[in-house]
Coordinates of C-alpha atoms in Angstrom, one line a residue:
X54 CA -0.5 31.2 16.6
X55 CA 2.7 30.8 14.8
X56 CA 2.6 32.2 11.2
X57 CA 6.1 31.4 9.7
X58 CA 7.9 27.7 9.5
X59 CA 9.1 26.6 12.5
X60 CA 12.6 25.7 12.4
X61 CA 12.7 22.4 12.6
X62 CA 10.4 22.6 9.5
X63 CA 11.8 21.2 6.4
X64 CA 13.4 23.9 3.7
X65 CA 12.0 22.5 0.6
X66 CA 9.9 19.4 -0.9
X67 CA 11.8 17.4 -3.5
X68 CA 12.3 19.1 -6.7
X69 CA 11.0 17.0 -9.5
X70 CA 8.7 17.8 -12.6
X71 CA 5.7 19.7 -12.3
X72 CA 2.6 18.1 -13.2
X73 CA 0.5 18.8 -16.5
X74 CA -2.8 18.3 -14.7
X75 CA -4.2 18.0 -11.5
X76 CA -6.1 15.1 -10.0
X77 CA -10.1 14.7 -9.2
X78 CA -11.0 15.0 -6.1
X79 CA -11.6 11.1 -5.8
X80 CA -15.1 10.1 -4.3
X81 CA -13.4 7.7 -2.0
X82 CA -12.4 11.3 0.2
X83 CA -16.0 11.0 1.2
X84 CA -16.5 10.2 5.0
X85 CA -17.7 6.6 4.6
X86 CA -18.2 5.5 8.0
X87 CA -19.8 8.8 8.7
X88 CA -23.1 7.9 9.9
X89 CA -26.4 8.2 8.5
X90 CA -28.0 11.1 7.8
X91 CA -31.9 9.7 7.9
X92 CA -34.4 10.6 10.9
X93 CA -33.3 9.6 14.0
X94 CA -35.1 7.8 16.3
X95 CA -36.6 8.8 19.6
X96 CA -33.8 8.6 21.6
X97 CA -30.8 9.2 19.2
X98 CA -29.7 12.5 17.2
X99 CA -29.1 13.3 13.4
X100 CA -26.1 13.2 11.5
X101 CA -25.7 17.2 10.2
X102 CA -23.4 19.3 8.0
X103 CA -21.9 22.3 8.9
X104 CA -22.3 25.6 7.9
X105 CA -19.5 28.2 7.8
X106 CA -20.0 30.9 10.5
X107 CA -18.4 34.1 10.0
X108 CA -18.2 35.2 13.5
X109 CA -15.6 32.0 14.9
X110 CA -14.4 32.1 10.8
X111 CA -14.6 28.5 11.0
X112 CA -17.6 25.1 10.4
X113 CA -19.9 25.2 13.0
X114 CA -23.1 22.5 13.6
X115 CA -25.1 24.6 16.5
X116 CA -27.8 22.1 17.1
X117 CA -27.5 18.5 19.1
X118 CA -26.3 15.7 16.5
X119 CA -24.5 12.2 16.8
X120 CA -22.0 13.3 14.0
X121 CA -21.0 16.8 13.0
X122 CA -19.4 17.2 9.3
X123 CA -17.6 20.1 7.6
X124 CA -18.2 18.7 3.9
X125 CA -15.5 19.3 1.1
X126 CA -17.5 22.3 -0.2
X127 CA -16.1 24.1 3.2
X128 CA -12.7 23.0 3.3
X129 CA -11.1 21.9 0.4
X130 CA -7.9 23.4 -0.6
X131 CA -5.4 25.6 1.3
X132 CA -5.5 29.4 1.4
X133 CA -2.9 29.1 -0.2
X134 CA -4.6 28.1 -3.1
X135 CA -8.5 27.4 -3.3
X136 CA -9.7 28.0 0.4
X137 CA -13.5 28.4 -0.5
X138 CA -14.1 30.6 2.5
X139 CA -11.0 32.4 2.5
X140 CA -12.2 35.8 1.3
X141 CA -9.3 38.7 -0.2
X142 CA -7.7 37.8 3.6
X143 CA -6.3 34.5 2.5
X144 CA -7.3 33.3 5.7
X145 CA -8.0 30.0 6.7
X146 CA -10.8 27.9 8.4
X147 CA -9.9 28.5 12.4
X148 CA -11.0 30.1 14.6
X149 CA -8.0 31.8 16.3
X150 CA -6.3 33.1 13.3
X151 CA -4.2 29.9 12.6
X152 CA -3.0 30.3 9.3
X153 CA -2.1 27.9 6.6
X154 CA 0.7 27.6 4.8
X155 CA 2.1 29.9 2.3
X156 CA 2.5 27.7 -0.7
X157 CA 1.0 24.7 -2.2
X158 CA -1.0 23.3 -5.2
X159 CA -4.3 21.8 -4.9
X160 CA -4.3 18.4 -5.6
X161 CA -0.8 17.9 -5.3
X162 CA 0.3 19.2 -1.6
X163 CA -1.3 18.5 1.7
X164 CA -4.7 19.4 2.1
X165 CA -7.7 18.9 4.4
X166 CA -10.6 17.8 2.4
X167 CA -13.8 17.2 5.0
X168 CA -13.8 17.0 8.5
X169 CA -15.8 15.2 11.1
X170 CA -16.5 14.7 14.4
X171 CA -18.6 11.4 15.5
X172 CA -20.1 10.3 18.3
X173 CA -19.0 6.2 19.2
X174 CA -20.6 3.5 21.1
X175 CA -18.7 3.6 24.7
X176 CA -19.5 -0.4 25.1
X177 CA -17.8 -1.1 21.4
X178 CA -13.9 -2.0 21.6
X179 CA -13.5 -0.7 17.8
X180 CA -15.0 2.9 18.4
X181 CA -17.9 1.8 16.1
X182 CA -20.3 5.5 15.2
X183 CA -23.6 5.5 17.1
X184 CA -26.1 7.7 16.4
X185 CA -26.3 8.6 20.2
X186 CA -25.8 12.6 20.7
X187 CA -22.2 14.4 21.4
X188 CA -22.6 15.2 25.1
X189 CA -20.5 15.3 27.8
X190 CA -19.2 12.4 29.1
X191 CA -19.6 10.6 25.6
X192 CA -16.8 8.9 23.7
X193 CA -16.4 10.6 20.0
X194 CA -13.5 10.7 17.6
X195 CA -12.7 12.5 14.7
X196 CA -12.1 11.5 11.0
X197 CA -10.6 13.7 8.5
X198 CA -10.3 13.4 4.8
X199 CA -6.8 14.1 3.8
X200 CA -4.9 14.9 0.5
X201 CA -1.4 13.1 0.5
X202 CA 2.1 14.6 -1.0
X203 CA 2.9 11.9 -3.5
X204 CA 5.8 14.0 -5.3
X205 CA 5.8 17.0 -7.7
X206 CA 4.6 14.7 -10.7
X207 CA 2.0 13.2 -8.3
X208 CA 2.9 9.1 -8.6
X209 CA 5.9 8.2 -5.5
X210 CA 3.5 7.2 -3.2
X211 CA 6.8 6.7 -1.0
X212 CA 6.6 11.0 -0.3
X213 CA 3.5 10.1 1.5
X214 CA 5.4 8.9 4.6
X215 CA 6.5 12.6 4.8
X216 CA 3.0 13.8 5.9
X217 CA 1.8 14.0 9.5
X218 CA -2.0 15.3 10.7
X219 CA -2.2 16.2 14.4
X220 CA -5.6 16.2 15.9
X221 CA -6.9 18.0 18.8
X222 CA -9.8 18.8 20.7
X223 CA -11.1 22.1 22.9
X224 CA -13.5 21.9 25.4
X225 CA -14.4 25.6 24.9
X226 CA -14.9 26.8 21.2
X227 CA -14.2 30.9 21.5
X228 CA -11.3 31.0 22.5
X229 CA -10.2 27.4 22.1
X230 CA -7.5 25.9 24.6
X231 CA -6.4 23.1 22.2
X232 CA -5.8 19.7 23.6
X233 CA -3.2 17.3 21.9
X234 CA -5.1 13.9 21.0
X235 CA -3.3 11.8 18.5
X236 CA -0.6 12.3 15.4
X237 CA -1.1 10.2 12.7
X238 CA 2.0 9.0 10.1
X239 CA 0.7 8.9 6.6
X240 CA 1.8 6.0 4.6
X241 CA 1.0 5.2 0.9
X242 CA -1.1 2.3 1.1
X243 CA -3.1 4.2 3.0
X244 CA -4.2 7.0 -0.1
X245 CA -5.3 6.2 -3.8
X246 CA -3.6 6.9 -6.4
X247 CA -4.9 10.1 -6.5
X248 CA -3.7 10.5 -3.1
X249 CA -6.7 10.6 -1.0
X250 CA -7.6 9.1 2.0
X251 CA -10.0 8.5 5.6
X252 CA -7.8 8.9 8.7
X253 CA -9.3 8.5 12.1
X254 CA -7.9 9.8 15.7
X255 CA -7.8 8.0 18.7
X256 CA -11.5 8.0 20.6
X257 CA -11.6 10.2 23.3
X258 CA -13.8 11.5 26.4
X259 CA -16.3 14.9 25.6
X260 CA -15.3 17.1 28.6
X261 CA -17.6 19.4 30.7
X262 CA -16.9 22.5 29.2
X263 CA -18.9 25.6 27.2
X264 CA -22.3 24.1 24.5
X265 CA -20.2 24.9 22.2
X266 CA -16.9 22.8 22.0
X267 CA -14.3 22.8 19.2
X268 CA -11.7 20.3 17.1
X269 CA -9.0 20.3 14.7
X270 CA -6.4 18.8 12.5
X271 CA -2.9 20.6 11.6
X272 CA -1.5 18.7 8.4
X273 CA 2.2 19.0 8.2
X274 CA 4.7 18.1 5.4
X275 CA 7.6 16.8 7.8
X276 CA 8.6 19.2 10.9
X277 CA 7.3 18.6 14.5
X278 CA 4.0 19.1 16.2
X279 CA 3.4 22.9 17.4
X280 CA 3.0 23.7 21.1
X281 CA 0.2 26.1 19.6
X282 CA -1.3 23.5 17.3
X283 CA -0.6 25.7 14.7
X284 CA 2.3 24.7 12.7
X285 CA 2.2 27.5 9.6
X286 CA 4.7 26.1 7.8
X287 CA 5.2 26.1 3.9
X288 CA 2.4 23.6 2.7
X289 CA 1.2 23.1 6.0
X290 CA -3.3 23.2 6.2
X291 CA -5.5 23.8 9.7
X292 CA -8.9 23.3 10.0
X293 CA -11.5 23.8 12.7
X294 CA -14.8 22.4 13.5
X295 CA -17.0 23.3 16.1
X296 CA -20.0 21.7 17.7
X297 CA -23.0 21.5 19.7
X298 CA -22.4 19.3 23.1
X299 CA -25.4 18.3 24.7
X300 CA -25.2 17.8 28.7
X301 CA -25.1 14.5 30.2
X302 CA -28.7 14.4 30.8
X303 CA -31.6 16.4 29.6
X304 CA -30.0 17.4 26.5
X305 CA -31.4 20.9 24.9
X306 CA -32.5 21.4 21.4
X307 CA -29.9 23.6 19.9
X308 CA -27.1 26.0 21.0
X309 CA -26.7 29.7 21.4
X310 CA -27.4 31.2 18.1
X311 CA -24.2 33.9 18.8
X312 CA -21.0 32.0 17.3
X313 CA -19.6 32.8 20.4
X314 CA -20.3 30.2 23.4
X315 CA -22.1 31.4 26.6
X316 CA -20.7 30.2 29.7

């Protein structure tokens, strides 16, 4: 993965006054079309959190579910500044040794602040969240809570157009073979004014792969997607999440418990 800038990454952010405080994490970062985390019923799957595993250094949900969410309390910040699980290493939350960015202030620069990945209805033209497992052959997406660049001093919500989050997917988990799936544009009607916001990726197809199966989101100030879905540049933040996919029929219970997927 590549650890330095890229050179078509930009040199510097606009230089304007620091701010005296940082925002609050707003509540509104909070996945609110994840779906439900009550009992499921006979035929559909729960809704579960994550848990960091230290073997793939990255969120993992190792049993069957319709959603699977790395919550705030996993992700938030960079390692450049407050990545909870980031250790004396400074590393980040991937699995392949991505690495974020080398500079940045929480709550002013880009960051990743929960990550999801959600099962949809197959027969529902607006990707609507089931509570129907992730398997193969099923229709998911992923939705990622995002803080936004709005300037030094934290109120031009016209630096928000400067951010970009790349999603992908991996049909394998360890190692990961990262698929492009969708780059999204930030704009600033689309965070609050604390400069949090939902974003969603495009719906896509859960292939036939290993049980374990992985995705991710590269946030970018400026510069151009990576090749290696790994942009490392200055405030850039990559995060992982990997999950449980049930077969198409006759799912199982739960996955391998090694971090590593068996093949």
């Amino acid at each position: 993965p590549v650890t330095s800038s890229p050179s078509s990454s930009p040199s510097g952010k606009p230089t304007t006054l620091n701010p005296t405080s940082q925002p609050s994490r707003n509540p509104s970062a909070s996945p609110t079309s994840r779906p439900p985390t009550s009992q499921p019923t006979s035929s559909s799957a729960p809704a579960l959190e994550a848990t960091f595993d230290i073997e793939i250094t990255a969120p993992k949900c190792g049993e069957i579910s319709s959603s699977c969410t790395a919550t705030s309390d996993l992700l938030i910040g960079t390692a450049a500044n407050d990545e909870p699980n980031q250790g004396d290493d400074k590393s980040s939350n991937t699995i392949n040794g991505c690495q974020d960015g080398s500079d940045g202030v929480y709550g002013r620069d880009e960051s990743i602040e929960w990550l999801s990945i959600v099962s949809v209805d197959p027969d529902s033209d607006s990707d609507e969240p089931w509570d129907q497992p992730l398997k193969v052959g099923g229709k998911a997406k992923i939705i990622a809570g995002l803080h936004a660049y709005r300037g030094n001093n934290g109120n031009d919500p016209s630096q928000v157009s400067n951010d970009y989050a790349d999603f992908y997917f991996s049909s394998e988990a360890n190692p990961p073979d990262w698929k492009f799936l969708d780059t999204i544009q930030l704009s600033g009607d689309e965070v609050d004014s604390d400069g949090f916001g939902t974003f969603t990726s495009k719906s896509f197809i859960i292939e036939e792969g290993t049980p374990m199966q992985a995705i991710r989101v590269d946030f970018r100030y400026q510069g151009d997607r990576d090749d290696e879905a790994c942009t490392g540049g200055q405030w850039a933040d990559t995060d992982d999440l990997s999950f449980f996919v049930a077969p198409a029929t006759a799912p199982p219970t739960s996955s391998p418990t090694s971090g590593s997927p068996t093949t």
